[in-house]
Every structure is written in C-alpha cells, then in structure tokens.
XYZ file of C-alpha atoms in Angstrom:
510
model
C 144.968 70.541 99.856
C 143.152 68.582 96.724
C 139.897 70.741 97.758
C 141.523 73.787 97.400
C 143.136 72.906 94.032
C 139.694 72.004 92.876
C 137.917 75.444 94.006
C 141.108 77.184 92.150
C 140.739 75.134 89.365
C 136.769 76.016 89.131
C 137.424 79.866 90.091
C 139.848 79.999 87.010
C 137.179 78.354 85.018
C 134.377 80.658 85.969
C 136.878 83.168 85.342
C 138.189 82.194 81.772
C 134.290 81.644 80.652
C 133.122 84.890 81.991
C 135.860 86.724 79.979
C 135.225 84.684 76.914
C 131.392 85.302 77.361
C 131.691 89.208 77.835
C 134.149 89.312 74.890
C 131.429 87.483 72.546
C 128.559 89.322 73.748
C 130.440 93.310 73.569
C 131.793 92.146 69.998
C 135.223 93.361 71.568
C 138.127 92.665 69.016
C 141.747 93.118 68.904
C 142.020 93.199 65.555
C 139.774 96.495 65.328
C 142.018 98.023 67.670
C 145.301 97.333 66.149
C 143.721 98.365 62.704
C 141.793 101.785 63.840
C 143.071 102.409 67.194
C 144.328 105.727 66.071
C 141.512 107.222 65.516
C 141.082 107.265 68.977
C 143.433 110.232 69.173
C 141.779 112.184 66.227
C 139.503 114.075 68.583
C 142.615 114.569 70.715
C 144.636 115.935 68.166
C 141.980 118.237 67.386
C 141.588 119.349 71.231
C 145.340 120.450 71.302
C 145.752 123.582 71.146
C 142.399 124.748 72.673
C 140.609 127.505 72.128
C 142.086 129.730 74.704
C 139.767 133.125 73.551
C 136.895 130.461 74.195
C 137.402 130.782 78.261
C 135.751 133.772 78.620
C 132.183 131.820 77.637
C 132.803 128.937 79.902
C 133.990 130.454 82.962
C 130.274 131.208 84.113
C 128.927 127.875 83.186
C 132.037 125.939 84.955
C 131.066 128.287 88.067
C 127.586 127.030 87.932
C 128.951 123.627 87.938
C 131.257 124.089 90.837
C 128.551 125.551 92.620
C 126.070 122.549 91.927
C 128.459 120.094 93.197
C 129.420 122.101 95.903
C 125.564 122.608 97.047
C 125.090 119.216 96.570
C 127.201 117.809 98.570
C 126.865 119.832 101.776
C 123.483 119.215 101.437
C 123.960 115.367 100.948
C 126.393 115.222 103.829
C 123.561 116.975 106.500
C 120.964 114.315 105.028
C 123.538 111.541 104.614
C 124.440 111.733 108.731
C 121.290 111.801 109.483
C 120.010 108.963 107.698
C 123.090 107.181 108.864
C 121.936 107.675 112.566
C 118.238 106.774 111.654
C 119.482 103.647 109.695
C 121.873 103.002 112.777
C 120.590 100.362 115.506
C 122.078 102.395 118.211
C 119.901 105.388 117.691
C 116.642 103.844 116.073
C 115.554 100.705 117.779
C 112.732 100.135 115.359
C 113.941 97.364 113.217
C 110.739 97.555 110.492
C 111.887 101.176 110.380
C 115.459 100.683 110.340
C 115.428 97.817 107.381
C 112.788 100.157 105.539
C 115.347 103.119 105.660
C 118.145 100.843 104.834
C 116.632 99.409 101.834
C 115.865 102.674 100.326
C 119.342 103.691 100.629
C 120.430 100.983 98.785
C 117.531 101.476 96.053
C 118.527 105.246 95.585
C 122.405 104.698 95.317
C 121.993 102.087 92.692
C 120.449 104.400 90.581
C 123.292 106.791 88.449
C 123.608 110.605 89.399
C 122.764 111.146 85.387
C 119.430 109.467 85.734
C 118.356 111.057 88.792
C 119.416 114.157 87.274
C 116.824 113.387 84.478
C 114.133 112.122 86.678
C 114.570 115.361 88.293
C 114.247 117.551 85.598
C 110.940 115.855 85.140
C 110.026 117.314 88.603
C 111.506 120.839 88.818
C 112.157 121.721 85.037
C 115.298 122.262 83.174
C 118.552 123.618 84.614
C 120.826 124.075 87.754
C 118.408 123.242 90.228
C 117.728 119.698 88.687
C 121.649 119.189 89.047
C 121.671 120.172 92.505
C 118.970 117.981 93.860
C 120.461 114.905 91.826
C 123.712 114.979 93.306
C 122.206 115.968 96.646
C 120.039 112.703 96.262
C 123.001 110.657 95.130
C 124.909 112.166 97.890
C 122.859 111.391 100.657
C 122.395 108.137 99.368
C 126.015 107.288 99.510
C 127.276 108.722 102.594
C 123.936 107.183 104.415
C 125.553 104.091 103.410
C 128.892 104.428 104.050
C 127.955 106.410 107.723
C 125.607 103.743 108.933
C 128.183 100.774 107.904
C 130.583 102.606 110.306
C 128.516 103.426 112.720
C 127.259 99.748 113.270
C 130.913 98.452 112.898
C 131.796 100.812 116.472
C 132.088 99.265 119.928
C 128.785 100.538 121.745
C 130.093 99.653 125.151
C 130.720 102.804 126.049
C 128.007 104.454 124.783
C 125.741 101.797 126.480
C 127.646 102.277 129.913
C 126.728 105.581 129.859
C 123.108 105.429 128.885
C 123.042 102.879 131.735
C 124.312 105.602 134.054
C 121.208 107.711 133.100
C 123.176 109.992 129.952
C 120.544 108.706 127.597
C 120.615 107.749 124.404
C 121.522 110.677 122.020
C 123.971 112.206 124.367
C 125.516 108.836 124.876
C 126.009 108.835 121.217
C 127.300 112.133 120.919
C 129.929 111.708 123.521
C 131.424 108.255 122.168
C 130.327 107.331 118.953
C 129.985 110.551 116.872
C 133.580 111.765 117.825
C 134.768 108.053 116.647
C 132.984 108.248 113.318
C 133.093 112.052 112.485
C 136.556 112.247 110.938
C 136.417 109.201 108.747
C 132.759 110.384 107.753
C 134.090 113.911 106.678
C 137.001 112.218 104.305
C 134.137 110.413 102.632
C 132.402 113.713 102.473
C 135.660 115.263 100.800
C 136.029 112.160 98.507
C 132.018 112.702 97.187
C 133.039 116.282 97.047
C 135.739 115.194 94.022
C 133.759 112.797 92.551
C 130.641 115.622 92.672
C 132.949 117.728 90.598
C 132.791 115.114 87.494
C 129.392 114.139 87.867
C 128.437 117.891 87.442
C 130.321 118.289 84.484
C 128.138 115.514 82.867
C 124.639 116.495 84.360
C 123.782 119.431 81.345
C 123.708 115.916 78.531
C 119.861 115.739 80.238
C 119.386 119.482 80.526
C 120.378 119.884 84.393
C 122.534 122.724 84.373
C 126.187 123.185 84.352
C 128.714 123.153 81.951
C 127.847 119.792 80.614
C 125.357 121.416 78.366
C 127.972 123.656 76.682
C 130.168 120.696 76.501
C 127.252 118.581 74.577
C 126.457 121.679 72.263
C 130.337 121.647 71.343
C 130.464 118.176 71.138
C 127.551 117.989 68.743
C 128.995 120.901 66.608
C 132.237 119.234 66.562
C 134.092 122.239 68.049
C 136.760 120.235 68.992
C 139.385 123.325 70.158
C 136.564 124.504 71.897
C 136.146 121.136 74.035
C 139.786 121.077 74.821
C 139.719 124.645 76.553
C 136.542 123.061 78.310
C 138.226 120.020 79.585
C 141.470 122.189 80.593
C 139.593 124.368 82.423
C 138.161 121.416 84.382
C 141.075 120.039 84.860
C 142.534 123.310 86.646
C 139.307 122.573 88.743
C 139.855 119.120 89.550
C 143.969 119.936 90.407
C 142.327 122.586 92.733
C 139.825 120.087 94.502
C 141.739 117.435 95.035
C 144.279 119.528 96.511
C 142.396 121.093 98.719
C 140.550 117.980 99.947
C 143.887 116.350 100.609
C 144.903 119.051 102.749
C 141.451 118.794 104.213
C 142.120 115.140 104.878
C 145.014 115.696 106.546
C 143.509 118.605 108.729
C 140.448 116.178 109.508
C 143.218 113.508 110.374
C 145.023 115.696 112.321
C 148.173 114.956 110.414
C 148.493 118.765 109.569
C 147.857 121.191 112.597
C 146.587 124.443 111.920
C 145.533 127.758 113.840
C 142.303 128.391 115.092
C 141.978 131.507 112.701
C 142.498 129.415 109.599
C 140.034 127.255 111.082
C 137.538 129.864 111.079
C 138.565 130.880 107.853
C 137.425 127.603 106.611
C 134.409 127.664 108.375
C 133.357 131.307 106.703
C 134.739 130.412 103.497
C 132.432 127.033 103.112
C 129.483 128.682 104.541
C 129.807 131.640 102.070
C 130.548 129.525 98.939
C 127.321 127.460 100.326
C 125.263 130.355 100.835
C 126.136 132.153 97.215
C 125.373 128.446 95.491
C 121.638 128.250 97.473
C 121.007 132.209 96.284
C 122.286 131.939 92.696
C 120.037 128.779 92.069
C 116.667 129.137 89.758
C 114.400 128.408 92.633
C 111.303 128.105 89.880
C 109.418 124.863 89.969
C 107.424 123.536 86.974
C 104.036 123.337 87.828
C 103.581 120.075 86.333
C 106.035 118.404 88.609
C 103.455 116.772 90.854
C 101.998 115.258 88.287
C 105.550 113.626 86.762
C 106.402 112.597 90.468
C 103.187 110.503 90.239
C 103.950 108.951 86.704
C 107.352 108.116 87.847
C 105.984 106.682 90.929
C 103.335 104.671 89.147
C 106.148 103.188 86.842
C 108.314 101.797 89.336
C 105.460 99.789 91.270
C 103.766 99.100 87.954
C 106.715 98.346 85.619
C 106.459 96.501 82.170
C 106.159 92.748 83.295
C 106.686 91.711 79.895
C 109.914 93.363 79.862
C 111.004 91.753 83.220
C 110.784 88.622 81.923
C 111.514 88.384 78.007
C 114.273 87.140 76.830
C 114.473 89.608 73.895
C 117.702 91.509 73.331
C 115.732 95.072 73.968
C 113.878 93.518 76.862
C 115.518 94.104 80.350
C 117.064 90.453 81.330
C 119.545 90.395 78.104
C 120.337 94.200 78.435
C 121.161 93.612 82.316
C 123.175 91.022 80.732
C 125.097 93.181 78.455
C 125.511 95.867 80.982
C 127.277 93.429 83.227
C 129.779 92.207 80.600
C 130.386 95.695 79.854
C 131.052 96.871 83.320
C 133.270 93.233 83.716
C 135.543 93.871 80.704
C 136.349 97.396 81.430
C 137.193 96.776 85.038
C 139.306 94.038 84.040
C 141.127 95.911 81.184
C 141.773 98.599 83.937
C 143.067 96.519 86.646
C 146.106 95.786 84.616
C 146.686 99.696 83.404
C 145.821 100.967 86.562
C 148.143 98.625 88.650
C 151.437 99.275 86.484
C 150.609 102.962 86.439
C 150.025 103.033 90.253
C 153.630 101.971 90.714
C 155.051 104.199 88.093
C 153.467 107.121 89.884
C 154.454 105.974 93.247
C 157.321 108.704 94.797
C 157.782 105.867 97.153
C 158.827 103.325 94.386
C 160.081 105.734 91.137
C 162.461 108.890 91.317
C 160.019 111.536 91.784
C 160.292 113.255 88.096
C 159.101 110.043 86.646
C 156.215 109.534 89.149
C 155.018 112.995 89.291
C 155.137 112.735 85.320
C 152.844 109.826 85.756
C 150.400 111.392 88.358
C 149.468 114.601 86.091
C 148.723 111.931 83.347
C 146.392 110.000 85.611
C 144.969 113.606 86.662
C 144.191 114.557 83.327
C 143.000 111.070 82.611
C 140.142 111.138 85.524
C 139.475 114.769 84.199
C 137.674 113.615 80.864
C 133.767 112.994 81.383
C 132.873 109.544 80.494
C 130.959 110.624 77.352
C 133.928 112.171 75.721
C 135.571 108.999 76.072
C 132.760 107.266 74.700
C 132.495 109.457 71.604
C 136.509 109.125 71.087
C 135.563 105.176 71.047
C 132.808 105.366 68.940
C 135.138 106.913 66.086
C 137.379 103.271 66.804
C 134.652 100.654 67.447
C 131.463 102.491 65.993
C 128.696 102.630 67.911
C 127.906 99.304 70.362
C 129.056 97.660 73.781
C 132.594 97.393 72.560
C 132.574 101.048 72.832
C 131.324 100.697 76.456
C 133.744 98.354 77.266
C 136.539 100.474 75.977
C 135.148 103.721 77.751
C 135.119 102.244 81.113
C 138.620 100.992 80.866
C 140.328 104.196 80.200
C 138.234 105.849 83.040
C 138.988 102.505 85.346
C 142.551 103.786 84.972
C 142.294 107.035 86.525
C 140.068 105.738 89.611
C 141.919 102.577 90.257
C 145.410 104.191 90.143
C 144.571 106.403 92.513
C 143.085 103.891 94.979
C 146.415 101.896 94.162
C 148.373 104.731 94.854
C 146.766 105.317 98.194
C 147.242 101.984 99.332
C 150.636 101.929 98.194
C 151.596 104.898 100.103
C 150.097 103.282 103.074
C 151.954 100.224 102.968
C 155.282 99.096 104.942
C 158.037 99.946 102.501
C 161.004 98.381 104.796
C 160.821 94.590 103.147
C 160.781 96.817 99.841
C 163.878 98.756 100.864
C 165.307 95.369 102.413
C 165.171 93.308 98.724
C 166.508 96.208 96.802
C 169.204 97.084 99.534
C 170.142 93.211 98.515
C 170.368 93.824 94.885
C 167.618 92.571 94.037
C 165.385 94.150 90.942
C 162.824 96.569 91.318
C 160.407 93.987 89.456
C 160.895 91.107 91.917
C 160.887 93.350 95.230
C 157.339 94.715 93.851
C 156.380 90.702 93.307
C 157.760 89.264 96.943
C 157.673 92.375 98.967
C 154.974 94.675 98.164
C 152.062 92.550 96.074
C 151.046 90.483 99.110
C 150.498 93.544 101.411
C 148.314 95.353 98.557
C 146.089 92.215 97.643
C 143.294 93.138 100.267
C 143.408 97.458 99.401
C 143.444 96.319 95.707
C 140.363 94.039 95.822
C 138.422 96.512 97.569
C 139.175 98.989 95.158
C 138.547 97.128 91.799
C 134.929 95.970 93.857
C 134.279 99.450 94.488
C 134.925 100.238 90.819
C 133.077 97.433 89.332
C 130.003 98.538 91.168
C 130.671 102.561 89.785
C 131.437 101.009 86.559
C 127.630 99.326 86.532
C 125.928 102.590 86.975
C 128.661 104.487 84.099
C 127.625 101.549 81.935
C 124.087 102.076 82.377
C 124.266 105.515 80.769
C 126.697 105.252 78.234
C 123.947 104.303 76.208
C 122.926 108.110 75.763
C 125.997 108.359 73.355
C 125.311 105.116 71.502
C 127.938 102.735 73.626
C 125.503 99.922 74.567
C 124.015 98.630 77.743
C 120.814 99.607 79.615
C 120.961 102.934 79.456
C 119.906 103.371 75.582
C 116.326 102.154 76.006
C 116.088 103.427 79.635
C 116.904 107.313 78.669
C 114.666 106.549 75.484
C 111.480 105.322 77.598
C 111.655 108.436 80.186
C 112.157 111.101 77.168
C 109.524 109.207 75.541
C 107.366 109.355 79.082
C 106.923 105.544 78.407
C 107.125 105.084 82.843
C 106.203 101.847 83.240
C 109.092 100.633 80.410
C 111.448 102.824 82.230
C 110.297 101.318 85.383
C 110.878 97.383 84.229
C 114.163 98.681 82.632
C 115.314 101.033 86.116
C 114.317 97.695 88.276
C 116.511 95.916 86.056
C 119.556 98.141 86.639
C 118.763 98.101 90.904
C 118.389 94.387 90.582
C 121.906 94.245 88.852
C 123.696 96.705 91.060
C 122.383 94.931 94.486
C 123.417 91.426 93.186
C 127.047 92.554 92.253
C 127.450 94.395 95.652
C 126.135 91.236 97.404
C 128.913 89.333 95.273
C 131.363 92.197 96.525
C 130.822 91.720 99.920
C 131.161 88.076 99.588
C 134.818 88.448 98.236
C 135.887 91.184 100.225
C 135.026 89.210 103.494
C 136.872 86.270 101.704
C 139.697 88.455 101.183
C 139.597 89.690 104.533
C-alpha cells in the first residue's frame, strides 16, 4: 500500500513538474489571456456574415478538395491493406522483411500530412496530384499500422488448422482472418476519410492543391468574410462526410441492414467518384522529380549531425522539447473542456435540445482548419509557442469530445439511471457510475490525440506558432536537405518516443 502511495506521489510530482516546465518553455500566461483573450474573436466577428456571393468561387476548389481526399483515402486503403498483410506474421514469415516493413510504416506515419505534401510538391510539382499522393502515403501508413495490429491480435488457430488440412496459407487467411478483421478495417477507412477531408483543406498552404490555396490567399489579404464563406461550405462538407460515414459504419457493422440494390448503388457511386477523381487529376510530373527525390533521400541518410546534438535553441534537441511542451499543454487543456462538452453533448445524459446544440458547436470546432485557429490566437498571444498551445487546445476539444461521446454512447447506463432514480444529482451520478467505466476509453483517446498534436505542433510553425515546424519548412523551401533531414529525424524520434510511452500507459490502464 505504501509502495502504491509512493508511486502515486512520484507520478503526480512528475506530472506537475511537466506542467510547470511546459508553461515556462511556451511562455504561457493566464494574464495575457485575460487581458487580450477577446481578440481571438475579432477574426470570427469579421467572418460573420460570410460573403454569400463568394460561394461560386469556392465550389470548384472545394470539389477538388473532396476528390483529393477521396482518391487519397481509397488508394491508401488498398495499399494499406496490402501493407498490413505483408507486415503480418501469419502471411509473411520472413522475420527480417516483416520488421523492415513495420519500421517503414512507423517511420512514414510519424511525418505529418502537410510535410508529406511539401515533399510531394518537390517530386511531382504543385497541384492536386501532390496533395492526393501525400494523402495516399499518409493513409497507407496509418491504415497499415492499424491493420497489422488487428491481424496480430487475431486468433490464428482456425487458419493454421485449415492450412494443416492442405488449404494453403492464402486461402486459410481469406476464409478465417480476413472476415474477422475486414469490418474493423473498413471502419478505420471511414474515420480516415473524415480526417482526410480536413487534411486536404490545408494542403494548399504548401501548394498541394485543393481549397487550402484559396483559404491561404484570402487569409493573407484579410478578406475574412470570404474566409467565413469557405469555412461555412467546409462545415457542410464535414457534416455530410460524418453523417455518411456514420451510416456506412452502421452498415459495415451490420447494425443497419440495407437492400442489395442500395449496396450496388453505393459500390457504383464509390467507383464513379474514384474514377472521376483520378480522371480530373493533373498527371503532369516535373522533370526534376527524380533529382528532388535523390536530394530528399540524401538529406535523410546524411543529416546535419551538428544540429542533432547541439543544445542551442535553434537546433533539434531544444526544438523537440519545445514541440513536446506545446503538444502536452494543448492536449491537457483540451482534455478538461472536452470532458465537460462530451457530457453536455450526450443524448443519453442531457436533454436532446441541449445535447444537439453542443454537438453542432463541436462539429463547427472540428471544421475550422488548424492554421485559421493559429492565426486567431497569434492576435492574442503574438507569434510563438503560446499560440501553438492555444491552437492545439481548441483543436483537441473537437476530436476528444467525439471520442469521448463514442465511449459514453457505448457504456452501460444502468448504474447511472439507478443513481438518478435514487435522487442523486447528475454530477454525483456521473462521478460514481460513469467515470469508472470511461477511464480506459478516455486514456486511449487522450494518448491518440497527443500523438496527433505532436504532428500538428510540428507544422504550426508555418504560421509562426512555434515548434520544430518553422525551421523544418524553411530548410525544405531553401533546399537545405541535410538540415531538413536532421529536423525530420528529430520529429520522427519524438513521435516514436511518445508512441512508446503511450503504448506503455495504455497497457497499464488495461
């Protein structure tokens, strides 16, 4: 018992120490928020009402954004499943090749989609092709990792029994493991489609096509009513994407049964949209692409070692530390607000009108691109890591609230209802009947968001919100590949370290 108390005390001491160090490093200040916090809404006020006439300009790049995200998701889902099978120990029994593939998957997934898009612009030139290629690579890595983990967790006794009976490895896999993992994999694909719509909306910042280019242009000119129109249409697209994805998830999990005719219509619609997305893609590739690929690869293989081991504030170790502090504080602040919002948005706990209002608000929070939030917070805090902290805090609210809501919807409500029937307040019933059930899912969601925030913190430097992203993007734009390679390795090492800690924490909770 004393040992547990000592561990708990040490844990809290480490946590508080991390909070203090992160606040000092990022120059976070509650006084600044109290004095200048209202400036955050200055841009918001100028976006309302949006410039309705500007919608005719927005529709074409918005459609290109949808096509980019859809093509990248479909191609990434196909390649990701192939990668998952090749990284699975039942299919691929060559251990060194399997380890190499897993390492490559982990390496690629640590790179943010925006950085991949910038790389792709050097390879294939500016435009939607670079954006689609970046989303394909990113989606492939993410889905391959989730896919091979699901396959590794499967019981292979039935497959090995069929194999021993002469069925063969591939046929045994198709008949036993594939039907078990496919529904979960398709659910992950739908989640990636939702995420890729948001990713595609900002890839234009680095010239990778889509609506991001238009959004960046209007923000630069401070045409905020036009920005409001872009965000409003993005909101409609996100609502449609989430509604369709949620319905398809119920179909995939067989919670909703649909006629065969509708299934065939879905297949035809998906195929038609995919073909049209590829057909409208500009397939012209820069002749310097191979040279750019060689220079990028050489920068990764032979990075600037001085930057990797220097303790100066503009070199890799300190920038890794600053980025980790930004992601940590942003996630921590998002946890508190998202926990409150998730209960307020739950139809199982709150009256439907209140819950619906909160759900719409959370959907609107998830719609606004991360760079728009960063520019809004820079008006409050000035350029630097504090703006990055506040940006990630707001962005964390949207995703964490959604994950928390899913956990609330899946929990057993009988203890909560029993407490309420005894006249116990909602707050007390949540504390004693709900929170114990939500500990595991909440920790998993928080660790997942921390992982995402590390990548987002790495690209916020594009608009001056601190972290390792500023020097990385500058080095890439100036073709300083050894410096870019050093910074990229720093990002990879940081993401891998956080992932290891997350896995350890997740197993501890379980």
